[in-house]
Coordinates of C-alpha atoms in Angstrom, one line a residue:
M1 CA 4.4 35.9 -20.2
D2 CA 1.7 36.2 -17.4
L3 CA 0.1 33.0 -18.7
I4 CA 3.3 31.1 -18.5
R5 CA 4.1 32.2 -15.0
Y6 CA 0.6 31.5 -13.8
S7 CA 0.8 28.1 -15.4
L8 CA 4.1 27.4 -13.6
I9 CA 2.7 28.5 -10.3
G10 CA -0.4 26.5 -10.9
A11 CA 1.7 23.4 -11.6
I12 CA 3.7 23.8 -8.4
V13 CA 0.5 24.3 -6.4
L14 CA -1.0 21.2 -8.1
V15 CA 1.9 19.0 -7.1
G16 CA 1.5 20.2 -3.5
L17 CA -2.2 19.5 -3.6
V18 CA -1.8 16.0 -5.2
I19 CA 0.7 15.1 -2.5
A20 CA -1.3 16.6 0.4
R21 CA -4.9 15.9 -0.8
E22 CA -5.5 13.4 1.9
W23 CA -5.0 16.0 4.7
P24 CA -8.6 15.4 6.0
A25 CA -7.7 11.7 6.3
F26 CA -4.7 12.4 8.5
K27 CA -5.6 11.2 12.0
A28 CA -9.2 11.3 10.8
E29 CA -8.6 7.6 10.3
H30 CA -9.6 7.4 14.0
T31 CA -13.3 7.8 13.1
P32 CA -15.6 5.4 14.8
I33 CA -15.5 1.9 13.5
A34 CA -18.4 0.8 11.4
Q35 CA -21.0 -0.7 13.7
L36 CA -20.4 -4.4 14.0
S37 CA -23.1 -7.0 14.1
S38 CA -24.7 -7.8 17.4
Q39 CA -22.7 -11.1 17.4
A40 CA -19.3 -9.3 17.2
I41 CA -17.3 -10.6 20.1
A42 CA -14.3 -9.7 22.2
S43 CA -11.1 -11.5 21.6
N44 CA -11.1 -15.1 22.6
T45 CA -14.8 -15.1 23.3
P46 CA -16.5 -18.1 21.7
A47 CA -19.0 -17.7 18.9
L48 CA -19.8 -19.2 15.6
A49 CA -17.3 -18.0 13.0
I50 CA -20.2 -17.4 10.6
E51 CA -23.0 -15.4 12.1
S52 CA -25.6 -15.6 9.4
S53 CA -26.5 -17.8 6.5
E54 CA -25.6 -15.0 4.0
E55 CA -22.0 -15.6 4.8
I56 CA -22.0 -19.2 3.6
P57 CA -21.9 -19.6 -0.2
T58 CA -24.8 -21.4 -1.8
I59 CA -24.7 -23.9 -4.7
A60 CA -27.2 -25.0 -7.2
G61 CA -29.6 -22.3 -6.1
E62 CA -29.8 -23.6 -2.5
G63 CA -30.8 -21.3 0.3
L64 CA -29.8 -21.7 3.9
E65 CA -31.8 -20.9 7.0
T66 CA -30.5 -18.7 9.7
I67 CA -27.6 -20.2 11.7
P68 CA -27.6 -20.0 15.5
A69 CA -25.6 -17.0 16.5
T70 CA -23.9 -18.2 19.7
I71 CA -23.1 -21.3 21.7
D72 CA -22.8 -22.1 25.3
K73 CA -19.9 -20.1 26.5
A74 CA -19.4 -22.1 29.7
S75 CA -18.7 -25.3 27.7
Y76 CA -16.5 -23.6 25.1
S77 CA -12.8 -24.2 25.1
G78 CA -12.2 -24.3 21.4
L79 CA -9.2 -21.9 20.6
I80 CA -6.0 -23.5 19.4
S81 CA -2.7 -21.5 19.2
I82 CA 0.0 -22.2 16.7
T83 CA 3.4 -20.5 17.0
T84 CA 6.3 -20.5 14.5
D85 CA 9.3 -18.2 14.2
V86 CA 7.3 -15.7 12.1
L87 CA 3.6 -16.4 12.8
N88 CA 1.3 -16.6 15.7
L89 CA -2.1 -18.1 14.7
T90 CA -5.3 -18.7 16.6
I91 CA -7.8 -21.2 15.2
D92 CA -11.3 -21.6 16.4
T93 CA -12.3 -25.3 16.5
I94 CA -15.8 -24.3 15.4
G95 CA -15.3 -24.2 11.6
G96 CA -11.5 -24.4 11.9
D97 CA -11.2 -20.7 11.0
I98 CA -8.1 -18.7 11.5
V99 CA -9.4 -16.0 13.8
E100 CA -6.2 -14.3 14.6
A101 CA -2.8 -13.9 13.0
S102 CA 0.1 -11.8 14.2
L103 CA 3.5 -11.3 12.6
T104 CA 6.4 -11.6 15.0
K105 CA 9.0 -10.1 12.7
Y106 CA 6.8 -6.9 12.3
L107 CA 6.0 -4.8 15.3
A108 CA 2.8 -2.9 15.7
T109 CA 4.7 -0.1 17.5
L110 CA 8.3 0.6 17.1
G111 CA 10.2 0.1 20.3
E112 CA 7.5 -2.1 21.8
D113 CA 7.4 -5.9 22.0
D114 CA 4.0 -6.2 20.3
P115 CA 3.8 -8.1 17.0
F116 CA 1.6 -6.6 14.3
I117 CA -1.8 -8.2 14.3
I118 CA -3.3 -8.6 10.8
L119 CA -6.2 -11.0 11.4
E120 CA -8.3 -10.7 14.5
R121 CA -11.7 -11.2 16.0
S122 CA -12.1 -8.5 18.6
A123 CA -14.3 -5.6 19.7
Q124 CA -12.1 -3.4 17.5
R125 CA -12.0 -5.5 14.3
T126 CA -13.4 -8.6 12.7
Y127 CA -11.0 -9.9 10.0
I128 CA -10.7 -13.7 9.7
A129 CA -9.9 -16.5 7.2
Q130 CA -12.5 -19.2 6.7
S131 CA -13.0 -22.4 4.8
G132 CA -15.5 -25.2 4.8
L133 CA -17.6 -27.7 2.9
I134 CA -21.1 -27.0 1.6
G135 CA -23.6 -29.1 -0.3
P136 CA -25.5 -32.3 0.3
N137 CA -23.0 -33.7 2.8
G138 CA -21.2 -30.5 3.6
T139 CA -20.3 -29.7 7.2
D140 CA -21.4 -26.0 6.9
T141 CA -25.2 -26.2 7.1
S142 CA -28.3 -24.4 8.3
A143 CA -27.7 -26.1 11.7
G144 CA -24.3 -24.5 12.1
R145 CA -20.7 -25.4 11.5
P146 CA -18.6 -28.4 12.5
R147 CA -16.8 -28.5 15.9
F148 CA -13.4 -30.0 15.2
S149 CA -11.3 -31.7 17.9
S150 CA -7.5 -31.5 18.3
A151 CA -4.9 -33.4 20.2
K152 CA -3.6 -30.2 21.9
Q153 CA -4.6 -26.6 22.4
S154 CA -1.1 -25.2 21.8
Y155 CA 1.4 -26.0 19.1
V156 CA 4.9 -24.5 19.0
M157 CA 7.6 -25.0 16.3
Q158 CA 10.6 -26.1 18.3
D159 CA 14.3 -25.2 17.6
G160 CA 15.6 -27.5 15.0
E161 CA 12.2 -28.1 13.5
D162 CA 11.4 -26.8 10.0
T163 CA 7.8 -28.0 9.8
L164 CA 4.8 -27.8 12.1
V165 CA 1.7 -29.9 11.3
V166 CA -1.7 -29.3 13.1
D167 CA -4.6 -31.7 12.5
L168 CA -8.2 -30.9 13.4
L169 CA -10.6 -33.9 13.3
F170 CA -14.3 -34.2 12.7
T171 CA -16.6 -37.2 12.0
D172 CA -20.1 -36.5 10.6
S173 CA -23.3 -38.4 11.4
E174 CA -22.7 -40.8 8.5
G175 CA -19.2 -41.8 9.7
T176 CA -17.3 -39.8 7.2
Q177 CA -14.0 -38.7 8.7
I178 CA -12.7 -35.2 7.9
T179 CA -9.2 -34.0 8.8
K180 CA -8.4 -30.3 8.4
R181 CA -4.6 -30.1 8.3
F182 CA -2.5 -27.0 8.6
S183 CA 1.2 -27.3 7.6
L184 CA 3.6 -24.4 8.4
Q185 CA 7.2 -24.0 7.4
R186 CA 10.0 -22.2 9.3
G187 CA 10.4 -18.6 8.1
N188 CA 7.4 -18.8 5.8
Y189 CA 4.1 -16.9 5.9
L190 CA 2.4 -19.4 3.6
V191 CA 0.1 -21.9 5.4
N192 CA -0.7 -25.1 3.5
Q193 CA -4.2 -26.4 4.3
D194 CA -5.5 -29.9 3.4
Y195 CA -9.0 -31.2 3.8
I196 CA -8.6 -35.0 4.0
I197 CA -12.0 -36.7 3.5
N198 CA -12.4 -40.4 4.2
N199 CA -15.9 -41.7 3.3
R200 CA -16.5 -44.4 5.9
G201 CA -20.2 -44.4 5.4
V202 CA -22.4 -46.7 3.3
S203 CA -23.6 -44.0 0.8
D204 CA -21.9 -41.7 -1.7
W205 CA -20.6 -38.5 -0.2
Q206 CA -20.9 -35.2 -2.0
A207 CA -19.8 -31.6 -1.1
T208 CA -18.2 -28.5 -2.4
F209 CA -15.1 -26.8 -0.8
Y210 CA -14.9 -23.0 -0.3
T211 CA -12.5 -20.5 1.2
Q212 CA -13.3 -16.9 2.0
L213 CA -11.9 -13.8 3.8
K214 CA -14.3 -11.8 6.0
R215 CA -13.7 -8.3 7.2
D216 CA -15.6 -5.4 8.6
N217 CA -15.2 -1.7 7.6
S218 CA -12.8 -0.8 10.4
I219 CA -9.8 1.4 9.7
D220 CA -6.5 0.0 8.3
P221 CA -4.3 -0.4 11.4
G222 CA -1.2 0.0 9.2
A223 CA -2.2 3.3 7.7
D224 CA -1.3 5.5 10.6
T225 CA 2.3 5.7 9.4
S226 CA 1.3 6.9 6.0
G227 CA 1.3 10.6 7.0
M228 CA -1.0 13.0 5.2
G229 CA -0.1 11.8 1.7
M230 CA -1.9 9.6 -0.8
K231 CA -4.2 7.1 1.0
P232 CA -3.2 3.4 0.7
F233 CA -5.7 1.0 -0.8
L234 CA -8.0 -0.9 1.6
G235 CA -10.2 -3.6 0.0
V236 CA -10.4 -6.9 -1.9
A237 CA -8.3 -8.0 -4.8
T238 CA -8.1 -11.0 -7.2
T239 CA -7.1 -12.0 -10.6
T240 CA -9.5 -12.7 -13.5
A241 CA -9.2 -13.9 -17.1
D242 CA -9.3 -10.2 -18.3
K243 CA -7.2 -8.5 -15.6
P244 CA -4.2 -10.0 -13.8
Y245 CA -5.0 -7.7 -10.9
K246 CA -8.5 -6.5 -10.1
K247 CA -9.1 -4.5 -6.9
I248 CA -12.3 -3.2 -5.4
S249 CA -12.4 -1.0 -2.3
F250 CA -14.7 -1.8 0.5
S251 CA -16.7 1.4 -0.2
D252 CA -17.3 0.2 -3.8
L253 CA -17.8 -3.5 -3.1
A254 CA -21.7 -3.3 -2.7
D255 CA -21.9 -1.5 -6.1
E256 CA -19.3 -3.6 -7.9
P257 CA -19.8 -7.2 -6.9
L258 CA -17.5 -9.7 -8.4
K259 CA -18.5 -13.0 -10.0
A260 CA -16.0 -14.8 -12.3
T261 CA -14.7 -18.2 -13.2
V262 CA -11.0 -18.4 -12.8
T263 CA -8.2 -21.0 -13.2
D264 CA -5.0 -20.7 -11.2
G265 CA -6.4 -17.8 -9.2
W266 CA -6.4 -16.3 -5.7
V267 CA -8.5 -14.0 -3.6
A268 CA -7.1 -11.4 -1.2
M269 CA -7.7 -8.6 1.2
V270 CA -5.2 -5.8 0.9
Q271 CA -4.2 -3.1 3.3
H272 CA -1.1 -0.9 3.8
Y273 CA 2.0 -3.1 3.8
F274 CA 0.2 -6.4 4.5
I275 CA -2.0 -8.9 2.8
S276 CA -4.0 -12.1 3.4
A277 CA -4.9 -14.3 0.5
W278 CA -6.3 -17.8 -0.3
I279 CA -4.5 -19.3 -3.3
A280 CA -6.3 -22.0 -5.3
P281 CA -4.5 -25.2 -6.5
K282 CA -2.7 -24.9 -9.9
G283 CA -4.8 -26.0 -12.8
E284 CA -8.0 -25.9 -10.8
T285 CA -11.0 -23.8 -12.0
N286 CA -13.1 -22.2 -9.3
E287 CA -16.0 -19.7 -8.9
Y288 CA -14.9 -16.3 -7.5
S289 CA -17.3 -13.9 -5.9
T290 CA -17.7 -11.1 -3.4
K291 CA -20.5 -10.1 -1.1
V292 CA -21.4 -7.4 1.4
T293 CA -23.7 -8.9 4.1
S294 CA -26.6 -7.0 5.7
N295 CA -24.7 -6.6 8.9
G296 CA -21.8 -4.9 7.1
F297 CA -19.2 -7.6 6.6
N298 CA -17.2 -7.7 3.3
L299 CA -16.5 -11.2 1.9
I300 CA -14.4 -12.4 -1.0
R301 CA -14.3 -16.2 -1.7
Y302 CA -13.7 -18.9 -4.2
T303 CA -15.8 -22.1 -4.4
G304 CA -14.3 -25.2 -5.9
P305 CA -15.8 -28.0 -8.0
A306 CA -18.1 -30.6 -6.5
I307 CA -16.4 -33.6 -4.8
N308 CA -18.0 -37.1 -5.1
L309 CA -16.7 -40.0 -3.0
A310 CA -18.0 -43.5 -3.1
P311 CA -18.0 -45.5 0.2
G312 CA -14.4 -46.3 1.2
E313 CA -12.9 -43.6 -1.0
T314 CA -10.5 -40.9 0.3
D315 CA -9.7 -37.6 -1.3
T316 CA -7.6 -34.5 -0.4
I317 CA -8.6 -30.9 -1.1
N318 CA -5.6 -28.5 -1.0
S319 CA -5.5 -24.8 -0.6
R320 CA -2.9 -22.4 0.5
F321 CA -3.2 -19.3 2.7
Y322 CA -0.8 -16.4 2.8
V323 CA -0.8 -13.9 5.7
G324 CA 2.1 -11.5 5.9
P325 CA 4.0 -8.6 4.4
K326 CA 3.5 -7.4 0.8
D327 CA 6.9 -8.6 -0.3
Q328 CA 7.0 -8.6 -4.1
E329 CA 9.6 -11.4 -4.5
I330 CA 7.8 -13.8 -2.1
L331 CA 4.3 -13.0 -3.6
A332 CA 5.5 -13.5 -7.2
D333 CA 6.8 -17.0 -6.3
I334 CA 3.4 -18.0 -4.7
A335 CA 1.0 -17.1 -7.5
K336 CA 1.0 -15.2 -10.8
G337 CA -0.2 -11.6 -10.3
L338 CA -0.2 -11.8 -6.5
D339 CA 2.8 -9.4 -6.4
L340 CA 0.7 -6.8 -8.1
T341 CA -1.0 -6.2 -4.7
V342 CA 2.0 -3.9 -4.2
D343 CA 0.2 -1.2 -6.0
Y344 CA 2.2 1.7 -7.5
G345 CA -0.8 3.1 -9.4
F346 CA -0.9 4.1 -13.0
L347 CA 2.8 5.0 -13.0
W348 CA 3.8 1.5 -12.0
W349 CA 6.0 1.2 -15.2
I350 CA 8.2 3.9 -13.8
A351 CA 7.9 3.0 -10.1
Q352 CA 8.8 -0.7 -10.5
P353 CA 12.3 0.0 -12.0
L354 CA 12.8 2.6 -9.3
F355 CA 12.0 0.0 -6.6
M356 CA 14.4 -2.5 -8.2
V357 CA 17.2 0.1 -8.2
L358 CA 16.4 1.1 -4.6
T359 CA 16.5 -2.6 -3.5
W360 CA 19.7 -3.2 -5.3
I361 CA 21.4 -0.2 -3.7
Q362 CA 20.1 -1.3 -0.2
G363 CA 21.6 -4.7 -0.8
I364 CA 25.0 -3.0 -1.1
V365 CA 24.9 -0.2 1.6
G366 CA 22.6 -2.0 4.0
N367 CA 20.7 1.1 5.1
W368 CA 17.4 2.3 3.5
G369 CA 18.0 5.9 4.4
F370 CA 21.3 6.1 2.5
S371 CA 19.7 4.0 -0.3
I372 CA 17.1 6.7 -0.7
I373 CA 19.8 9.3 -0.9
L374 CA 21.8 7.3 -3.5
L375 CA 18.6 6.6 -5.5
T376 CA 17.9 10.3 -5.6
V377 CA 21.4 10.9 -6.9
C378 CA 20.8 8.4 -9.6
V379 CA 17.5 10.0 -10.6
K380 CA 19.1 13.4 -10.6
A381 CA 22.0 12.1 -12.7
A382 CA 19.5 10.6 -15.2
F383 CA 17.9 14.0 -15.6
Y384 CA 21.1 16.1 -15.4
K385 CA 21.0 17.5 -18.9
L386 CA 17.3 18.2 -18.8
S387 CA 17.7 20.0 -15.5
A388 CA 20.7 21.9 -16.8
A389 CA 18.6 23.2 -19.7
S390 CA 16.0 24.3 -17.2
Y391 CA 18.5 26.1 -14.9
R392 CA 20.2 27.8 -17.9
S393 CA 16.8 29.1 -19.0
M394 CA 16.1 30.4 -15.5
A395 CA 19.5 31.9 -15.1
K396 CA 19.1 33.8 -18.4
M397 CA 15.6 34.9 -17.3
R398 CA 17.1 36.2 -14.1
L399 CA 19.6 38.3 -16.1
V400 CA 16.9 39.9 -18.2
T401 CA 14.4 40.5 -15.4
P402 CA 15.4 44.2 -15.1
K403 CA 14.7 44.7 -18.8
M404 CA 11.4 42.9 -18.5
T405 CA 10.4 45.1 -15.6
A406 CA 11.3 48.2 -17.6
I407 CA 9.1 47.0 -20.5
R408 CA 6.2 46.4 -18.1
E409 CA 6.5 49.9 -16.7
R410 CA 7.0 51.5 -20.1
H411 CA 3.9 49.8 -21.6
A412 CA 1.8 49.5 -18.5
D413 CA -1.3 50.7 -20.4
D414 CA -0.8 48.9 -23.6
K415 CA -0.8 45.1 -23.2
Q416 CA -0.3 44.5 -26.9
A417 CA 2.8 46.6 -27.1
Q418 CA 4.0 45.0 -23.9
S419 CA 3.7 41.5 -25.3
Q420 CA 5.4 42.6 -28.6
A421 CA 8.3 44.1 -26.7
M422 CA 8.7 41.0 -24.6
M423 CA 8.8 38.8 -27.6
E424 CA 11.5 41.0 -29.2
L425 CA 13.5 40.8 -25.9
Y426 CA 13.3 37.0 -25.8
K427 CA 14.5 36.8 -29.4
K428 CA 17.3 39.3 -28.8
E429 CA 18.5 37.6 -25.6
K430 CA 17.8 34.1 -26.9
V431 CA 15.6 33.3 -23.9
N432 CA 12.9 30.6 -23.9
P433 CA 10.3 31.4 -21.3
L434 CA 9.1 27.8 -21.4
G435 CA 12.6 26.4 -20.9
G436 CA 12.4 26.5 -17.2
C437 CA 9.0 24.9 -17.0
L438 CA 8.9 22.0 -19.4
P439 CA 11.8 20.0 -17.9
I440 CA 10.1 20.2 -14.5
V441 CA 6.8 18.9 -15.9
I442 CA 8.7 16.1 -17.7
Q443 CA 10.3 15.0 -14.4
M444 CA 7.1 15.1 -12.4
P445 CA 6.0 11.5 -13.2
V446 CA 9.3 10.3 -11.8
F447 CA 8.8 12.2 -8.6
I448 CA 5.3 10.9 -8.1
S449 CA 6.4 7.3 -8.9
L450 CA 9.2 7.5 -6.3
Y451 CA 6.6 8.8 -3.8
W452 CA 4.5 5.7 -4.3
V453 CA 7.6 3.4 -4.1
L454 CA 8.4 4.9 -0.7
M455 CA 4.8 4.8 0.4
E456 CA 4.1 1.1 -0.6
S457 CA 7.3 -0.6 0.3
V458 CA 7.0 -2.7 3.5
E459 CA 10.8 -3.0 3.5
I460 CA 11.0 0.7 4.7
R461 CA 8.4 0.3 7.5
H462 CA 10.3 0.7 10.8
A463 CA 13.6 1.0 8.9
P464 CA 16.0 3.3 10.7
W465 CA 18.3 5.8 9.0
L466 CA 20.5 7.5 11.6
G467 CA 20.2 9.5 14.8
W468 CA 16.7 10.5 15.6
I469 CA 15.2 8.9 12.4
Q470 CA 14.4 5.4 13.6
D471 CA 11.4 4.8 11.2
L472 CA 11.6 6.1 7.6
A473 CA 7.9 5.3 7.2
S474 CA 6.8 7.6 10.0
M475 CA 7.1 11.3 10.3
D476 CA 10.2 13.0 11.7
P477 CA 9.5 13.2 15.5
Y478 CA 11.4 16.5 15.8
F479 CA 10.4 18.0 12.4
I480 CA 14.1 18.5 11.6
L481 CA 14.0 17.1 8.0
P482 CA 10.8 19.1 7.0
L483 CA 12.5 22.3 8.3
I484 CA 15.6 21.6 6.3
M485 CA 13.4 20.9 3.3
G486 CA 11.7 24.3 3.7
A487 CA 15.1 26.1 4.1
S488 CA 16.5 24.3 1.0
M489 CA 13.4 25.3 -1.0
F490 CA 13.8 28.9 0.2
F491 CA 17.4 29.1 -0.9
Q492 CA 16.7 27.4 -4.2
Q493 CA 14.0 30.0 -4.8
R494 CA 16.5 32.7 -4.3
L495 CA 18.4 31.4 -7.4
N496 CA 15.3 31.8 -9.6
P497 CA 14.3 35.0 -11.3
T498 CA 12.0 37.1 -9.2
P499 CA 8.6 37.5 -10.8
P500 CA 8.0 41.2 -11.8
D501 CA 4.4 41.0 -10.7
P502 CA 4.2 41.6 -6.9
M503 CA 1.4 39.1 -6.4
Q504 CA 3.3 36.4 -8.1
A505 CA 6.4 37.2 -6.1
K506 CA 4.4 37.0 -2.8
I507 CA 3.0 33.6 -3.8
M508 CA 6.4 32.3 -4.5
Q509 CA 7.8 33.6 -1.2
W510 CA 5.1 31.7 0.7
M511 CA 5.6 28.5 -1.2
P512 CA 8.4 27.2 1.0
V513 CA 6.3 27.9 4.1
A514 CA 3.3 26.0 2.6
F515 CA 5.4 23.0 1.6
T516 CA 7.1 22.9 5.0
F517 CA 3.7 22.7 6.6
F518 CA 2.7 19.9 4.2
F519 CA 5.9 17.9 4.9
L520 CA 5.7 18.1 8.7
W521 CA 3.6 14.9 8.7
F522 CA 5.1 13.2 5.7
P523 CA 7.0 9.9 6.3
A524 CA 10.7 10.7 6.9
G525 CA 11.8 8.7 3.9
L526 CA 9.8 10.9 1.6
V527 CA 11.1 14.1 3.2
L528 CA 14.7 12.7 3.0
Y529 CA 14.2 12.2 -0.8
W530 CA 12.9 15.7 -1.2
V531 CA 15.7 17.3 0.8
T532 CA 18.3 15.4 -1.1
N533 CA 16.7 16.4 -4.4
N534 CA 16.6 20.1 -3.4
L535 CA 20.2 20.1 -2.2
L536 CA 21.4 18.6 -5.5
S537 CA 19.3 21.0 -7.4
I538 CA 20.7 24.0 -5.5
L539 CA 24.3 22.8 -6.3
Q540 CA 23.5 22.3 -10.0
Q541 CA 21.6 25.5 -10.4
W542 CA 24.2 27.6 -8.5
Y543 CA 27.0 26.2 -10.7
I544 CA 25.1 26.9 -14.0
T545 CA 23.9 30.3 -12.9
R546 CA 27.5 31.2 -11.9
Q547 CA 28.8 30.1 -15.3
I548 CA 26.2 32.2 -17.2
E549 CA 26.8 35.3 -15.0
Q550 CA 30.6 35.0 -15.5
A551 CA 30.1 34.6 -19.3
Q552 CA 27.9 37.7 -19.2
K553 CA 30.6 39.7 -17.5
T554 CA 33.3 38.7 -20.0
D555 CA 31.0 39.8 -22.8

């Protein structure tokens, strides 16, 4: 019996530790940013988008000399702004890189008019999207990168317009004209990019197209709302022939470099709630790779097949770039496997149906808080019979607790006789000491899966419930829900049999206090789920316990 009780206590403690294991990461996220290269620049300060030759992919064994790090700031005026109804982009005309992207429908801080910045080139973070041409006639060479020109420095999608097209122009020394075209759609986070190459020279033109994402090791700006629970993934991701979704954290990237040949693929950088990804054309086979540079930048890229143009020929190289929320429905439509970046962990096969039910409920009630409550009711109903068996076992154990205490006292010096008397008591009273434990263990994967659903769903970010809860993804500002959770856990514990062992009883008494402390910093949506589950459990357990006690009195 001692082993069973200690096992149950250990299971409860383990659940708490699993949920709270990232306590050191809570607010420790604000550790100093990894030292950037000496060329790291403040926002809107001109510099070459690629600071060293390591950052340009090589082909056919070619090496590249060091690229100049800076240009004349006084003569630089090369930033172009693009504004749609959902995106604000900044493009550097040197290289035509996207050096900043903010999402106007997602705020950085609730209540403030500051859009969430996902890509940026600033003193705090370097995270940009790049593309270019390498090879014999490529524009990205040891001498630097091309400086494109543009008709305007600011492009805005006007009311009534559904498409915005921005052209960057460059002509090389041989007369080849290159147009880098960005096409954006209203309400869409997907940017279509075309390289239109017109060989106006007298010789054949040959180059290879590449895209890449570049990021330093700075903290995830979206992770502050994750509380002290499981830490969201931060790193690169792609799809391979063997795995539809392969992810590598920044901390493991140097030890686990990627090199693969993939058809219909994509490369991405993933953080909490948001993602950026280059998507290759359908049917095209490309070389995928990762790299960590000597100055600490993480790169993931794909390099396409070689392009050969005779004089007078024109060709178009297409790629697509997504920068926005990790919305499963949108990502699934863009590319196969891209929706897997919404990562529910090894219990995804439970979490995914839970998310679908939660989304369906929200579509009816229109409030994520009440949807969480109703989902908890559905989960509780699904396990009603299993929970009932658990509560009946605990109620019976509570009734025989005085007899168990008497046996312990009577055979205090004879453990063998004590165990034999306990087994006879269980058989006589038809009590299964494991009956209250096993159903809880069986339900544990569902609880953990729902935890991940609430943690990973961008739909719940900045979603209000009612009253003081204006962001279900952030902690309760007044700690009301955690205190209610602690109180509900205390009352639920009163319905359980009191452990005869004083030490066990003391541990169980302090359990609600410990869990309340853990939950103080949890996202409100998670605490709301736990409160609802506790209240439903109290009602069910009280009803079953009352039935058994009344039946005992009639007997």
